[in-house]
XYZ file of C-alpha atoms in Angstrom:
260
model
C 19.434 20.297 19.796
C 18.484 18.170 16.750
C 16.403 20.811 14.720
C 15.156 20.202 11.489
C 12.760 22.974 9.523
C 9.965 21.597 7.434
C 8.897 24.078 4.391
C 4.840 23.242 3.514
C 4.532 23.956 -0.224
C 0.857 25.467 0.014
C 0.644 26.539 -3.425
C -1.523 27.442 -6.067
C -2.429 24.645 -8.296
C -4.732 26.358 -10.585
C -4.528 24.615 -14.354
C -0.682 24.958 -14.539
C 0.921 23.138 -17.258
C 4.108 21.374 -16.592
C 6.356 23.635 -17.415
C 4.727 26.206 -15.183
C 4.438 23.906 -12.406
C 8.105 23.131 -12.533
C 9.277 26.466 -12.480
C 7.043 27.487 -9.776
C 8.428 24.555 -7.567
C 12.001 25.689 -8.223
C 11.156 29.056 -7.437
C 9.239 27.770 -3.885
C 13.145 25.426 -3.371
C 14.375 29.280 -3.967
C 12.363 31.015 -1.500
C 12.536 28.547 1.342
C 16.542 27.880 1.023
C 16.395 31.537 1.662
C 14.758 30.790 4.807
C 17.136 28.127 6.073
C 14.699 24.938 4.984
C 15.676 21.433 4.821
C 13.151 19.630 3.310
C 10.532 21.061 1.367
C 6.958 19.030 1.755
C 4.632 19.564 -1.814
C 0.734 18.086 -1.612
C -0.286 14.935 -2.996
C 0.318 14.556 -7.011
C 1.060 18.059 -7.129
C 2.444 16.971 -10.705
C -0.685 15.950 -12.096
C 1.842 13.636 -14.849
C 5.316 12.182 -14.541
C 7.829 14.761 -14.746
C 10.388 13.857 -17.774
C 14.255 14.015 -17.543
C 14.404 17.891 -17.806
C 12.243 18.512 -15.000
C 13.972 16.383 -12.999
C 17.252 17.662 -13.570
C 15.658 21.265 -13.230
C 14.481 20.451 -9.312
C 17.780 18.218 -8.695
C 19.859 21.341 -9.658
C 17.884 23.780 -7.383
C 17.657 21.502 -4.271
C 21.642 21.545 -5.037
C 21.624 25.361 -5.183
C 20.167 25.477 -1.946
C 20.619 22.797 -0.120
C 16.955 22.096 0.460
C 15.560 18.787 -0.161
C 12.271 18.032 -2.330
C 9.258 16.025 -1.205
C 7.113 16.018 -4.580
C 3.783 14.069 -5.558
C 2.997 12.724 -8.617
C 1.463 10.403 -11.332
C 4.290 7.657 -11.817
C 4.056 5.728 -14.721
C 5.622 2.270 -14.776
C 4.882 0.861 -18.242
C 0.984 0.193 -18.225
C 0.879 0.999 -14.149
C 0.565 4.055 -12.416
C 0.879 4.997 -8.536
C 0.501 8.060 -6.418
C 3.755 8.819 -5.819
C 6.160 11.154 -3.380
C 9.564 11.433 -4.518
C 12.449 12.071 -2.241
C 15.353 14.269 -3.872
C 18.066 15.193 -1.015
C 19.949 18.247 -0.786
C 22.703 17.114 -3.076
C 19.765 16.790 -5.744
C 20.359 12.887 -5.552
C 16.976 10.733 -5.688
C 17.086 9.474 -2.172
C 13.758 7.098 -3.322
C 10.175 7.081 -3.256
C 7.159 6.235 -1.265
C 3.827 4.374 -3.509
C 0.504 4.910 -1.503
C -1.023 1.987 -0.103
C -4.408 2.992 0.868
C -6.765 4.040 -2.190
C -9.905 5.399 -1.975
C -12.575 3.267 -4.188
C -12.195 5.872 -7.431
C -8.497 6.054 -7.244
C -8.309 2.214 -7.614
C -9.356 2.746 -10.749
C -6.779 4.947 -11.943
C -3.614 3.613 -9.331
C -2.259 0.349 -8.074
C -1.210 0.540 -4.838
C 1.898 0.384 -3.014
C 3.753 -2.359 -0.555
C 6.526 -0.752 0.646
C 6.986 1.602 4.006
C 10.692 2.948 3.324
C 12.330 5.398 6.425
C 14.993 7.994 4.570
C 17.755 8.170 7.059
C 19.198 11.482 7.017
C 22.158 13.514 8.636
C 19.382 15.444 10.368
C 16.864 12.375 11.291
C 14.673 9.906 10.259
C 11.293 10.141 8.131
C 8.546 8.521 6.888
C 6.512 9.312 4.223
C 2.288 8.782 3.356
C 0.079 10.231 1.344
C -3.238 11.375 2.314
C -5.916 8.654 2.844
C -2.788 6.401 4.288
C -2.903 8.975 7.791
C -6.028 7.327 8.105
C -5.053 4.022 9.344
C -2.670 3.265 11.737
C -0.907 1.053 10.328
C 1.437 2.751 7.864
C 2.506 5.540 10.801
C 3.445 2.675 13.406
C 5.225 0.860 11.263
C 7.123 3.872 10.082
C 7.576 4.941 13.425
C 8.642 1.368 14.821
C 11.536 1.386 11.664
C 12.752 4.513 13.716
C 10.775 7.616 12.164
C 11.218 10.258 14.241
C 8.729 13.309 11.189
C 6.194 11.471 8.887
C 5.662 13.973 6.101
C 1.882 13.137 4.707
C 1.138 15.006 1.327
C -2.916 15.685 0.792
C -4.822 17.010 -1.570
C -7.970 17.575 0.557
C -10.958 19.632 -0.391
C -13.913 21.622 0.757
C -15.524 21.058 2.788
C -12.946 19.696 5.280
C -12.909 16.254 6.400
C -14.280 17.261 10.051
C -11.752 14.912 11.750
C -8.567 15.690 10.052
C -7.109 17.181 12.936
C -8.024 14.292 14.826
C -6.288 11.793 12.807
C -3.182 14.211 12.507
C -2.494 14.540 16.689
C -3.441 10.925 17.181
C -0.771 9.675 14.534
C 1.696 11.720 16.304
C 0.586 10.983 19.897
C 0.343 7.139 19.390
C 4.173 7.032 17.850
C 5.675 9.750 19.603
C 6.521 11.397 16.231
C 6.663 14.662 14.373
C 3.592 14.879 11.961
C 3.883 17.537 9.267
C 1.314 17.610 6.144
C 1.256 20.003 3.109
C -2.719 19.878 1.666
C -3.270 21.643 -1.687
C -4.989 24.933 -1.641
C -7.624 27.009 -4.012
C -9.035 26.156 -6.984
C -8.006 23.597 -9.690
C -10.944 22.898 -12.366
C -13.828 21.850 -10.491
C -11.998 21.364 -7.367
C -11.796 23.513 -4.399
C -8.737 22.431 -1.919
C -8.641 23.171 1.725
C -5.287 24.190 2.534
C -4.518 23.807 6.283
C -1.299 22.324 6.031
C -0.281 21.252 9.799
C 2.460 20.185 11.604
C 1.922 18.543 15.282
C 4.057 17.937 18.203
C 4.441 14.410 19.358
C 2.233 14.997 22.119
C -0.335 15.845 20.009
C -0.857 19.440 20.217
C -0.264 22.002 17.232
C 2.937 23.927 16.297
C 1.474 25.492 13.040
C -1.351 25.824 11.174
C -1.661 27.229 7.691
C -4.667 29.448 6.237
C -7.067 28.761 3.362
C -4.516 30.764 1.176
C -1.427 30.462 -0.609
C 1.468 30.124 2.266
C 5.243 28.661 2.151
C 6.014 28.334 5.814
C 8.939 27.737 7.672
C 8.440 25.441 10.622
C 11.140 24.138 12.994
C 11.305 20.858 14.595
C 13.276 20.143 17.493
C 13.612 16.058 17.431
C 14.836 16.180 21.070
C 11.111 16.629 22.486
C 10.576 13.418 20.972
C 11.587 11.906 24.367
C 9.899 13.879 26.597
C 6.925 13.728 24.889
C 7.428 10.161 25.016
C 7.879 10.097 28.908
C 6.691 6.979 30.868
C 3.599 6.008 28.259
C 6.306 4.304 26.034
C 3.760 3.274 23.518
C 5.987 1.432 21.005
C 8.031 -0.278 23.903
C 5.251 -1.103 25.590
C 3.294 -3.258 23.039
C 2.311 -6.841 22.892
C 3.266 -8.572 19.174
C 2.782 -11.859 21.035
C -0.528 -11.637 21.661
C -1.380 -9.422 18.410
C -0.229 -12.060 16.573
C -2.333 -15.050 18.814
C -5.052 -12.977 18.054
C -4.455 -12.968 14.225
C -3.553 -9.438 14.238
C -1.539 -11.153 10.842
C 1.932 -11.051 12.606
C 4.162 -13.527 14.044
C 5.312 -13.804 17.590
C 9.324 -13.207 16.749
C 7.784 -9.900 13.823
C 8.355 -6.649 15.209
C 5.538 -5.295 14.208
């Protein structure tokens, strides 16, 4: 078996400074190495700024402790631009990279530019994709993710009360339409003005759900095993079975010889 256990940082986000923030997240690496994680999954710009050198180091040398690996959103700053970022560090504490998000809702144009890029980590124990929140709500980021040769797309939210009423929707169909592992971390309880959902997921590539987190504080433990991926995938071989030909005749924006 190919198992790989997902950690969803549900945390508290309520008006921590940096310094807070950054212990609490190495604390959270602490906990979860405890429970055998791999990767631990934080929300959408749970660091509300761009952590400096210190911080960094601080995370890298916990992930290193114990061997867990750190999914963490933030505010990048890149001289006069920022993006919504996820940063990869692996187990070793290395940066492994970094995923920008490409969809923006119309008030977070204002603050972000978005991203071009759709990067799959390859790792000793699979491959994943990352997106961030309003991304799971087009297809297009998950298939080509999962046509690179994602087998978990990690999404990091930040969504609120009340609930978008067809999260779940968008969650299964993402993994049923890729034949992928779909695992979100959502921020939870109150942050100024803001109320956040919780609810972090994960979902089976055939769509149904293996856990589902409360409107409290959690730090679950989930286990994936990748071999399902095929049965799940059976005879309705989705991403074998498509058409780029005609996608692209249509001016679906893709040429015939693209794999997309």
């Amino acid at each position: 078996m190919r198992i790989i256990n997902i950690a969803l940082g549900q945390l508290g986000c309520s008006n921590l400074g940096l310094e807070d923030t950054i212990r609490q997240i190495a604390e959270a690496v602490e906990q979860v190495g405890q429970k055998k994680a791999d990767y631990l999954l934080f929300p959408e710009l749970y660091l509300e700024q761009q952590p400096d050198q210190a911080s960094l180091e601080l995370i890298a040398a916990t992930a290193r402790k114990h061997r867990v690996g750190v999914i963490l959103g933030y505010c990048e700053t890149e001289q006069d631009t920022r993006y919504n970022t996820a940063l990869f560090i692996g187990k070793n504490g290395e940066i492994l990279g970094q995923y920008r998000k490409i969809h923006l809702l119309d008030f977070e144009r204002n603050v972000f530019t978005p991203g071009d890029q759709c990067p799959v980590f390859d790792l000793p124990e699979g491959k994943i994709g990352l997106m961030i929140s309003y991304d799971l709500m087009f297809p297009e980021v998950s298939r080509i993710l999962a046509i690179k040769g994602a087998q978990l797309l990690l999404v990091l939210a930040a969504n609120k009360f009340p609930p978008h009423p067809h999260q779940h929707v968008y969650l299964s169909s993402r993994a049923l339409e890729n034949h992928v592992f779909v695992a979100m971390a959502n921020k939870v309880g109150l942050d100024g003005n803001h109320l956040y959902l919780g609810e972090s997921t994960v979902v089976h590539p055939n769509g149904s759900t293996i856990y589902k987190c409360s409107n409290n504080v959690e730090l679950p433990v989930i286990s994936i095993n990748l071999d399902e991926i095929e049965e799940a995938r059976g005879r309705l071989d989705y991403l074998k079975n498509r058409r780029p030909a005609v996608y692209a005749k249509e001016g679906f924006g893709f040429t015939p010889t693209e794999s997309f």
